[in-house]
Amino acid sequence: MNISLAWLKTYVDFDLTAAELAHALTMAGLEVEEIGQGTKTTFSGVVIGEILSVERHPNADKLSVCSVRAGDDVVQVVCGAPNVQAGVKAPFAPVGAVLNGNEIRPVTLRGVQSQGMICSARELGLSKDHTGIMILDTKTAGAAGDPFTAANGSDDTTLSIDITPNRPDCLSHIGVAREVSVITGNPLTLPPSGCRETDRSVDEYISIGIEDSDACPRYSARYISGVTVAESPEWLQNRLSSVGIRPINNIVDITNFVLMETGHPLHAFDYREIAGKQIIVRKAKPGEIFTTLDDISRELTSDDLLICDGERPVALAGIMGGKNSEIGDDTTAVLLESAFFDPLTIRKTAKRLGLSTEASQRFERGADPNNTVYAVDRAARLIQELAGGTIAGGVADAYPAPVQPLAVSLRLKRLEAITGISIPADRVRDILTRLQLAPSGSDPLTVTVPTFRPDIKREIDLIEEVLRHFGYNTVPAAETILLPLGDTRNPLRDYTETLKDAAAGAGLHEVVNSSLVPSRYTELYVPEGNVPAGVKNPLNPETAFLRTSLIPGLLTAVSWNINRSHDTCRLFETGNVFSFRDTVSLPDETLTFAGVLYGRSGSSEFWSDEKEQVTFFHLKGLVETLLSRSYLRECRFTAEDHPLFAYGYTITAGDTRLGHFGPVAQSIREQWDIPEAAFCFELSVEHMLAASVPPVSRPISRFPAVKRDVAFIVPGEIPAGDIRACILRAGGAFLKEAALFDQYTGDSIPAGKKSLAFSLQFISPERTLREQDVDPAVKQIIESVGGTFGATLRS
Amino acid sequence: MTENSLQESVRTIRRDLESAIAAADSTQEIEALRVRFLGRKGAVSALFKQLGSVPPDQRKAAGQAINDLKQFGEDEISRLISRHAATTTTEAAPDLTLPGNWPQAGSLHPLTLVQRRIKTIFQNMGFAIADGPEIETEYYNFEALNIPKGHPAREMQDTLFVDNGFVLRTHTSNVQIRVMERQRPPVRIISPGRCFRRDTPDATHSPVFHQIEGLCVDEGITFADLRGVILNFARQMFGPDMKIRFRPSYFPFVEPGAEYDFTCFICMGRGCRVCKGSGWIEISGAGMVNPVVFETIGYDSERYTGYAFGMGVERIAMALYQVEDIRMFFENDLRFLQQF
């Protein structure tokens, strides 16, 4: 909402500067976003020019050649305005200035050079006045060369205020003035609305029928004949321009002026076009077509409300008038509408049609049903003043069920219980009274809430009103708090933080990706039996689904960094993935932990190292490390296909599936333009937490371990893990560990075979082991592995 | 050989040893003198060999003398070795400007770092951490928060709708309702989490962002308590000179409703580019829980009062780390991430 300070001052006096007023309003909840100079200008680079001399153009009767001083420069300008004269100051657009998007250039007019343009008000977009240049008051205009702003023309400042949707009353100068009157303590003066009426009653000209009084609780109208449609006087044009409304003609300008003044939307019909001397308010028929003022034909539904005459619709109620009945230059009789419409009805139609107007914005938030007559009277009075004409007697007013002001009580003790401070009763009463919320009684106060404040329905609303003007910042900050004891832990959160620390500790960088992804990501993977969750109104197709896996996002991050000259990425992310199990319940939201390895291995980054790319075994090692750091020591890896991986493992702990890992399938890498191998893991955090076993310490043997190395030559296809398992089974009670330390194929090994070397560790918690304890165990191992796999001992 | 002549030899060797030790100043020399005196074919060994020729009754004293010499030699040489090692470098220093070798550390995302700090501060004030779904019913995201269908406030937050009639939550305030439904007062929670709005991304807007919302409900909770907790948070987060400012505003689930600001933590209130000269940084919304909300979930709104507040994690992280564009948090550029 744009508020002109000069306009505001006609209803309430204040001696605050614009900045002080802006601050005071902001601290009362009317957030001033911008302090502007008059209108939003359509020009730039315009300065104040002093016209030093004016001579006749040698080759044209209607042109003059002027010398204009703008700062230190004096330039020659050709001007066509009849009112140009030496000694005056006027807005001057020098070469380089921009008017309505057009840059001023040096030109030659009938053989005389012109270095700029002396401007009319219309050329500056300040009014429609194009009778001559805009001559400025020599005393108040700045020095020649100073920047010219709209304020130089209108001597006004505007505040752009962000009015919260609960305050429709503040979408007007009077509404804001009411707030200013509370801030300053100065009285609010409402503008006069009395009209001189003729003896002929309005009923002779119009009858009003409301078919849907829920959608239109009130419809008031006045009839004015004998008007002369013309341009509005300059003061009115300036008022409208100052708040960003384009002047059109006196009748329309007055309805807009009263809208901006009172907040009540009005509409003027050309009475000639109203058939049958009647107004019918009804719902549209499904598919009914209506052409609004903006010349767009709109198809309506039975939810939309129409204002009709005896034959056809003439306005889309509360939103926009019809093309068929708009005020023209030759209009002589006017029907002025001032109605009250149901906010939801207007809102639905405006939203569906994507048509938001000054009127619809106010009706949607809630206009005042008891203000229709004041607004229409005020407008009729101004029309008579500015456009002449006679006003028929009375207001045609259909108001079947008048809305009564609410009575709301306010307990001072409750005020204190909410605010934490004691506000003197006098001050409470004073604030409410200035807000025109009439309080009576002592405690509780009974407050009569006028209908222009639809936001105030309960005691708590009054408490806010009082505190808002008493000052939120007068309430001291409590220095202690009462602390109820209770369980403040959140195991899933805590565990997630443990995972993040483990991943960062393992050299991974945490990333955060959007949850919104394109369908080509969700098509890659959805948990079996589920379907992806789609967004109904996405900003674009790239954000039309909720992610079903973190891996596509990680690959996007890898790709982003590859394109920025990073040859290595080690990344992880935690976040929810989504998919629907059925169509009635909320979707599954699975907190997921995933990572990617790409490029060089973490142990080969030193300048002297062999450069080594990450391999599957780096990934496996990383996964093992992360599982072990997050209290999951007993996990099983089972080879299993996964749509994202070339091959890979499923990770389980007990019966719980934790996740999977593997090298990203080449076809998927190609989608992301990732040239080299990339390896990913993805785990369910909740499942990990459920399966995790917080560490409990076990005794360490005080006796030394005995180590033996054995190497087997085995058929190449036998998995090392099978050999190891066999060793552990056969190794007896003292065998603690069998760690593979070498796999070798080559010269000394027969074709089709490989050598696997294990380091065996024997230990007893009770005594130092001797040769004779270990030797039989080793022998048993050799026999068992030999018998099971046809393995021979490598000498 | 007599004991005397052997004792004489011991004294001579000891003098030689002392002067050799005094003269030695390199590892090689120390090693040489160790071999010369204490080695298998060294002077001390030679003395032991001569012990056989000493008459038996004198052998014990002579043996003792040689042992003393040996002990003396071993002590002195080992002292010399450690002295030498402490004062000299045995090899030339490498090119110290070559890069060091240690596996590169990973990093936590700045949003994680900021969320952790915020959570810790509120946990220390007795707030529990509560979670709720990111895809939510309209009831929890709107209706229960006093934002009925058709309410203008629904348009304040451009909502993303999901299949089957659900919404992506526009704030973490849904958690308020879910917690109050299952718990009687006192309630004291914060709910950190991801939120969604249908905003076109630009330097200050992201359709995906993170919020932390707080809620406290009990008997006797007032606006002054809200101000106390917010002020304490500001000071714990940004230092003891922080001031707070509340401006009346409108959120349907709180009343009186406010937006609150902190002293600009870049210029400490003097006015700078970040705070656009105002000296204040806008943080988020807060207020007293609207009694309508209590009535919806079945709390006695006369008996209980409470406050709620929100804060944007990105906004605080942007101010704290001087990040100029919110999109930096979601681009995942390693050059950015490695700074944290």
Coordinates of N, CA and C in Angstrom, one line a residue, chain A residues 163-164 231 455 585:
Chain A
I163 N 1.2 -4.2 4.3 CA 0.1 -4.4 5.2 C -0.2 -5.9 5.3
T164 N -0.1 -6.4 6.6 CA -0.4 -7.8 6.8 C -1.8 -8.1 6.4
E231 N -11.0 15.6 -17.8 CA -9.8 15.3 -17.1 C -10.0 15.8 -15.7
D455 N -10.6 -8.3 12.0 CA -9.6 -9.2 12.6 C -9.8 -9.3 14.1
S585 N -2.1 -42.8 3.0 CA -1.3 -42.4 4.1 C -0.2 -41.4 3.7

